C-alpha positions as MATLAB code, in Angstrom:
seq = 'XXXXXXXXXXXXXXXXXXXXXXXXXXXXXXXXXXXXXXXXXXXXXXXXXXXXXXXXXXXXXXXXXXXXXXXXXXXXXXXXXXXXXXXXXXXXXXXXXXXXXXXXXXXXXXXXXXXXXXXXXXXXXXXXXXXXXXXXXXXXXXXXXXXXXXXXXXXXXXXXXXXXXXXXXXXXXXXXXXXXXXXXXXXXXXXXXXXXXXXXXXXXXXXXXXXXXXXXXXXXXXXXXXXXXXXXXXXXXXXXXXXXXXXXXXXXXXXXXXXXXXXXXXXXXXXXXXXXXXXXXXXXXXXXXXXXXXXXXXXXXXXXXXXXXXXXXXXXXXXXXXXXXXXXXXXXXXXXXXXXXXXXXXXXXXXXX';
ca = [
       1.752   17.780  -10.252;
       3.920   14.855   -9.402;
       6.382   13.145  -11.728;
       4.836   10.238  -13.467;
       6.996    7.228  -14.001;
       6.075    4.124  -15.809;
       4.631    2.410  -12.868;
       2.722    3.770   -9.759;
       4.589    3.756   -6.577;
       5.294    0.667   -4.615;
       4.553   -1.186   -7.968;
       8.214   -0.688   -9.397;
       9.822   -3.977   -8.427;
      12.899   -2.360   -6.644;
      12.721   -4.789   -3.589;
      14.172   -7.918   -3.935;
      11.882  -10.445   -2.191;
      14.558  -12.929   -2.190;
      12.026  -15.795   -1.540;
      15.043  -18.573   -1.635;
      16.158  -17.212    1.528;
      12.846  -16.994    3.403;
      12.379  -20.621    2.678;
      15.543  -21.890    4.558;
      16.160  -21.437    8.219;
      20.019  -21.517    7.341;
      19.881  -18.857    4.954;
      17.570  -16.436    7.247;
      20.348  -17.060    9.978;
      22.973  -15.921    7.505;
      20.952  -13.116    6.211;
      20.349  -11.819    9.960;
      24.147  -11.938   10.716;
      25.130  -10.215    7.475;
      27.159   -7.142    8.300;
      25.032   -5.015    5.834;
      21.691   -6.347    7.229;
      19.288   -3.901    8.645;
      16.097   -3.356   10.579;
      12.869   -1.288    9.907;
      10.802   -0.844   13.101;
       7.030    0.165   12.703;
       5.414    1.682   15.662;
       1.546    1.324   15.272;
       1.136    2.966   11.810;
       4.409    5.057   11.842;
       7.739    4.471   10.513;
      11.006    6.206   11.571;
      12.689    8.613    9.309;
      15.480   11.087    9.145;
      15.794   14.261    7.116;
      19.380   14.932    5.791;
      20.675   17.235    2.772;
      17.061   17.945    1.795;
      16.550   14.206    1.510;
      14.010   11.841    3.318;
      15.039    8.250    4.068;
      14.028    5.470    6.616;
      15.877    5.465    9.796;
      17.193    1.745    9.583;
      18.750    0.024   12.656;
      21.140   -3.009   12.243;
      20.205   -6.265   13.089;
      21.442   -7.309   16.696;
      21.053  -10.149   19.108;
      18.603  -13.038   17.980;
      15.393  -12.353   15.786;
      12.180  -12.608   17.261;
      10.927  -15.558   15.002;
       8.939  -18.584   15.403;
      10.673  -21.309   13.737;
       8.550  -24.508   13.353;
      10.570  -27.442   12.351;
       8.004  -30.006   13.284;
       4.484  -29.132   12.458;
       3.357  -32.002   14.676;
       5.518  -30.575   17.493;
       4.617  -27.969   20.361;
       6.214  -24.803   18.613;
       3.420  -25.344   15.961;
       0.738  -25.081   18.424;
       2.193  -23.296   21.225;
       4.003  -19.723   20.076;
       5.251  -19.561   23.770;
       7.653  -21.926   22.694;
       8.990  -19.438   20.476;
      10.465  -15.636   20.950;
       7.304  -14.084   19.572;
       6.407  -10.365   21.165;
       3.505  -10.204   23.488;
       1.134  -10.002   20.526;
       2.525  -12.945   18.640;
       4.258  -10.824   16.058;
       7.391  -12.251   14.663;
      10.232  -10.382   13.019;
       9.840  -10.569    9.333;
      12.327  -10.878    6.273;
      11.436   -8.434    3.851;
      13.957   -9.254    1.305;
      17.122   -7.178   -0.108;
      17.812   -3.617   -1.050;
      20.950   -3.479   -3.352;
      22.023   -6.907   -1.839;
      21.849   -5.971    1.720;
      19.076   -8.278    3.861;
      16.170   -5.999    5.366;
      13.902   -7.265    8.091;
      11.012   -5.392   10.040;
       9.792   -5.558   13.483;
       6.700   -4.250   15.107;
       7.354   -2.055   18.216;
       4.512   -0.956   20.813;
       3.362    2.432   20.570;
       3.801    3.081   24.022;
       7.140    1.535   24.280;
       9.191    3.447   21.886;
      13.064    3.164   22.488;
      14.611    5.417   25.149;
      15.807    8.573   23.734;
      13.728    8.440   20.490;
      12.705   11.985   19.308;
       9.113   11.670   19.764;
       8.444   14.410   17.273;
       6.620   13.711   14.009;
       6.589   15.416   10.756;
       2.888   16.427   11.537;
       4.097   18.793   14.179;
       7.409   19.540   12.584;
       5.995   20.952    9.395;
       6.771   17.871    7.232;
      10.034   17.414    8.547;
      11.377   21.102    7.355;
      12.177   22.399   10.763;
      13.609   19.262   11.919;
      17.271   19.036   12.797;
      19.236   17.038   10.203;
      19.707   13.564   11.359;
      16.883   13.807   13.816;
      14.597   10.387   14.014;
      11.094   11.355   13.395;
       8.133    8.964   13.605;
       5.493    9.724   10.626;
       2.763    8.192    8.915;
       3.823    6.536    5.618;
       1.415    8.492    3.621;
       3.103   11.869    4.864;
       6.620   11.141    3.356;
       6.104    7.876    1.027;
       6.602   10.173   -1.994;
       9.894   11.338   -0.821;
      11.587    7.909   -0.128;
      13.248    5.975   -2.410;
      11.185    3.288   -4.526;
      12.998    0.498   -2.548;
      11.964    1.986    0.611;
       8.579    2.582   -0.233;
       8.144   -1.232   -1.284;
       9.973   -1.864    2.052;
       7.355   -0.196    4.012;
       4.586   -1.646    2.244;
       5.748   -5.234    2.678;
       6.580   -4.660    6.281;
       2.989   -2.982    7.044;
       1.356   -5.839    5.205;
       3.132   -8.690    6.951;
       3.288   -7.350   10.419;
      -0.619   -6.435   10.285;
      -1.450  -10.031    9.156;
       0.825  -11.313   11.799;
      -1.239   -9.418   14.670;
      -4.656  -10.947   13.715;
      -3.480  -14.385   12.482;
      -2.645  -15.999   15.692;
      -5.249  -18.474   15.512;
      -6.279  -20.908   12.709;
      -9.626  -19.830   10.881;
     -10.164  -23.495   10.333;
     -10.134  -24.832   13.981;
      -9.156  -21.841   16.269;
      -5.871  -23.601   17.298;
      -2.648  -21.462   17.895;
      -0.316  -20.877   14.794;
       2.977  -19.826   14.354;
       4.975  -18.072   11.800;
       7.513  -19.650    9.334;
       9.044  -18.977    6.114;
      10.791  -15.602    7.398;
       7.303  -14.596    8.385;
       5.670  -15.079    5.015;
       3.327  -17.845    6.160;
       2.076  -19.473    9.556;
       1.524  -22.965   10.369;
      -1.108  -24.742   12.630;
      -0.636  -28.025   14.734;
      -1.620  -29.904   11.687;
       0.741  -28.477    9.262;
      -1.674  -26.488    7.667;
      -0.353  -23.261    5.885;
      -1.746  -20.139    6.131;
      -0.700  -17.203    4.081;
      -1.400  -13.291    4.120;
      -4.554  -12.071    2.710;
      -4.978   -9.510   -0.108;
      -8.342   -7.849   -0.717;
      -8.550   -6.850   -4.532;
     -10.312   -3.511   -5.322;
     -10.820   -1.703   -8.571;
     -10.137    2.137   -9.205;
     -11.114    3.680  -12.373;
     -10.513    6.553  -14.458;
     -13.942    7.763  -16.201;
     -13.380   10.138  -19.114;
     -15.829   12.164  -21.245;
     -15.048   14.577  -24.070;
     -11.607   15.568  -22.342;
     -13.161   15.533  -19.064;
     -12.393   13.169  -16.040;
     -15.164   12.137  -13.535;
     -13.909   12.386   -9.888;
     -15.973   11.846   -6.692;
     -15.673   13.147   -3.113;
     -16.153   10.594   -0.394;
     -18.894   11.204    2.268;
     -16.314   11.018    5.055;
     -13.822   13.207    3.630;
     -13.366   16.959    4.084;
     -15.172   19.218    1.254;
     -13.210   19.848   -1.936;
     -11.322   16.351   -1.757;
     -11.627   14.361   -4.774;
     -10.297   11.229   -6.180;
     -11.182    8.312   -8.730;
     -14.214    6.022   -7.982;
     -13.198    2.622   -6.535;
     -14.453   -0.453   -4.627;
     -13.913   -3.825   -3.415;
     -14.316   -6.871   -5.713;
     -17.163   -9.022   -4.359;
     -17.336  -12.846   -4.326;
     -17.773  -14.261   -7.780;
     -17.287  -11.222   -9.597;
     -14.945  -10.435  -12.277;
     -12.997   -7.303  -12.351;
     -14.841   -5.675  -15.098;
     -17.981   -6.496  -13.449;
     -16.658   -4.946  -10.151;
     -16.019   -1.771  -12.227;
     -19.299   -1.412  -13.792;
     -21.262   -2.109  -10.601;
     -19.078    0.161   -8.347;
     -19.515    3.052  -10.771;
     -23.191    2.556  -11.282;
     -23.680    2.491   -7.677;
     -21.748    5.516   -6.793;
     -22.468    7.587   -9.776;
     -25.451    6.170  -11.435;
     -23.861    6.237  -14.963;
     -23.163    2.972  -17.111;
     -19.657    2.512  -18.786;
     -18.235    1.042  -22.146;
     -14.715    0.611  -22.990;
     -13.376   -0.611  -20.189;
      -9.635   -1.240  -20.288;
      -7.203   -2.577  -17.727;
      -4.214   -0.107  -16.829;
      -2.230   -1.327  -14.257;
      -2.205   -2.553  -10.570;
      -0.514   -1.161   -7.182;
      -0.212   -3.069   -3.958;
      -1.922   -0.738   -0.986;
      -1.015   -2.739    2.044;
      -2.629   -0.362    4.360;
      -3.476   -2.944    5.507;
      -4.060   -5.576    2.785;
      -5.420   -4.268   -0.612;
      -4.535   -4.546   -4.279;
      -5.612   -1.656   -6.414;
      -6.311   -2.599  -10.060;
      -6.469    0.226  -12.083;
      -8.999    0.665  -15.202;
      -9.749    3.540  -17.339;
     -13.477    3.814  -19.176;
     -15.890    5.826  -21.114;
     -19.522    6.348  -20.646;
     -21.447    4.031  -22.478;
     -23.118    5.288  -25.765;
     -26.183    7.405  -25.102;
     -25.557    7.953  -21.376;
     -26.076   11.743  -20.415;
     -22.780   12.750  -18.368;
     -24.727   15.336  -16.475;
     -27.150   12.453  -15.090;
     -25.283   11.742  -12.259;
     -26.555   10.437   -8.880;
     -24.118    9.972   -6.120;
     -24.685    7.170   -3.390;
     -25.473    9.539   -0.473;
     -24.006    7.010    1.950;
     -20.615    7.042    0.152;
     -20.360    9.986   -2.220;
     -20.738   13.657   -1.326;
     -20.203   15.212   -4.471;
     -19.577   14.184   -8.024;
     -17.842   16.536  -10.778;
     -16.296   16.495  -14.174;
     -13.173   18.227  -14.399;
     -10.885   19.284  -17.292;
      -7.034   18.746  -17.724;
      -6.456   22.247  -16.963;
      -8.554   22.370  -13.834;
      -6.318   19.198  -12.357;
      -2.947   20.530  -13.904;
      -3.348   23.778  -11.640;
      -5.838   23.078   -8.899;
      -7.730   25.835   -7.162;
      -6.978   26.266   -3.527;
     -10.215   24.632   -2.613;
      -9.292   21.363   -4.332;
      -7.485   18.534   -2.882;
      -6.299   15.827   -5.282;
      -5.423   12.195   -3.974;
      -1.809   11.906   -2.350;
       1.260   11.381   -4.646;
       1.912    7.876   -3.060;
      -1.534    6.572   -4.670;
      -2.314    4.880   -7.831;
      -5.467    7.410   -8.124;
      -2.895   10.281   -8.317;
      -0.560    8.544  -10.834;
      -3.629    7.643  -13.141;
      -4.591   11.481  -13.008;
      -1.246   12.922  -13.467;
      -1.047   10.490  -16.785;
      -4.311   11.415  -17.850;
      -3.606   15.325  -17.391;
      -0.171   14.836  -19.183;
      -1.768   13.459  -22.319;
      -2.307   15.308  -25.472;
      -5.981   15.752  -25.604;
      -6.210   14.820  -29.350;
      -4.375   11.726  -28.591;
      -7.178   10.034  -26.157;
      -6.451    7.334  -23.856;
      -3.012    5.996  -23.582;
      -2.096    2.211  -24.310;
      -2.523   -0.030  -21.229;
       0.532   -1.256  -19.539;
       2.166   -4.176  -21.265;
       2.034   -6.927  -18.960;
       4.858   -8.803  -20.948;
       7.184   -5.838  -19.746;
       6.027   -5.418  -16.565;
       8.667   -5.240  -14.011;
];
């Protein structure tokens, strides 16, 4: 089982987002020129890492030259409607200011998959046994899911923010209001159209729920997954729907059972590309037969109840969610409880970091 901190991965608040800097072109310029400033490159969905001394860390680069940015001083001017007036890359993706890690400014840049830096080691963790056989200091390009649990919390959050912003810029070159071109502003955290209208990154809320009954938890296997892979039930919130309504609806649609005692636990950004996971715990409604499970065949291939012992020491044919996910965090938290104590208290929002 994984370590179980008070917050899920990506939700610890270790990255200082420094909103004041992103709102000022002068401060952004100072941050870019700061000797401690560094750049995270993202190639498709992959990130560069180095493995040294048994530790996996992001392979940052210093900021050099001028940033690729669309600075819109005048919303009525040509630069707001014509990104060719800026130094955006061919896909209209600007460099973005992520914030600060230990006071150092951090930026992110998308680089083409086919245009990796000359001399960059093309090996990945996938073909290097999770990095174990790589030479110390080698730069490896990997999917964040493969190494996210081994990065520092600040690095994980930087990857999450960078992924969310860069993917958004790729699809936000045109205004949904009128189809006109837009240009980036606020250090990459917004875009402006020719009329001065602001556009912000979209976030899609999704609920995920740990359902327990008589010291067992309900897990499902998605129809698209390999056999033996299980996770918590989850789904997107629909228009005009409360979070609790979404929990009830999604669980009933996917398993055929009704819930009672629904309680919010915590949330986790999942910016791959733009979700916000909202974690809940629930019990079956009074009188519901726990064995009367009816999986939705279009989404769920199997539903099973698991005990703590079955999840504490998973069988070889059982695959649990990745350590980076809120699903794994919630499962580990449940397994760590004493069965006699029942559900843990939801996270106190007043003490949230």
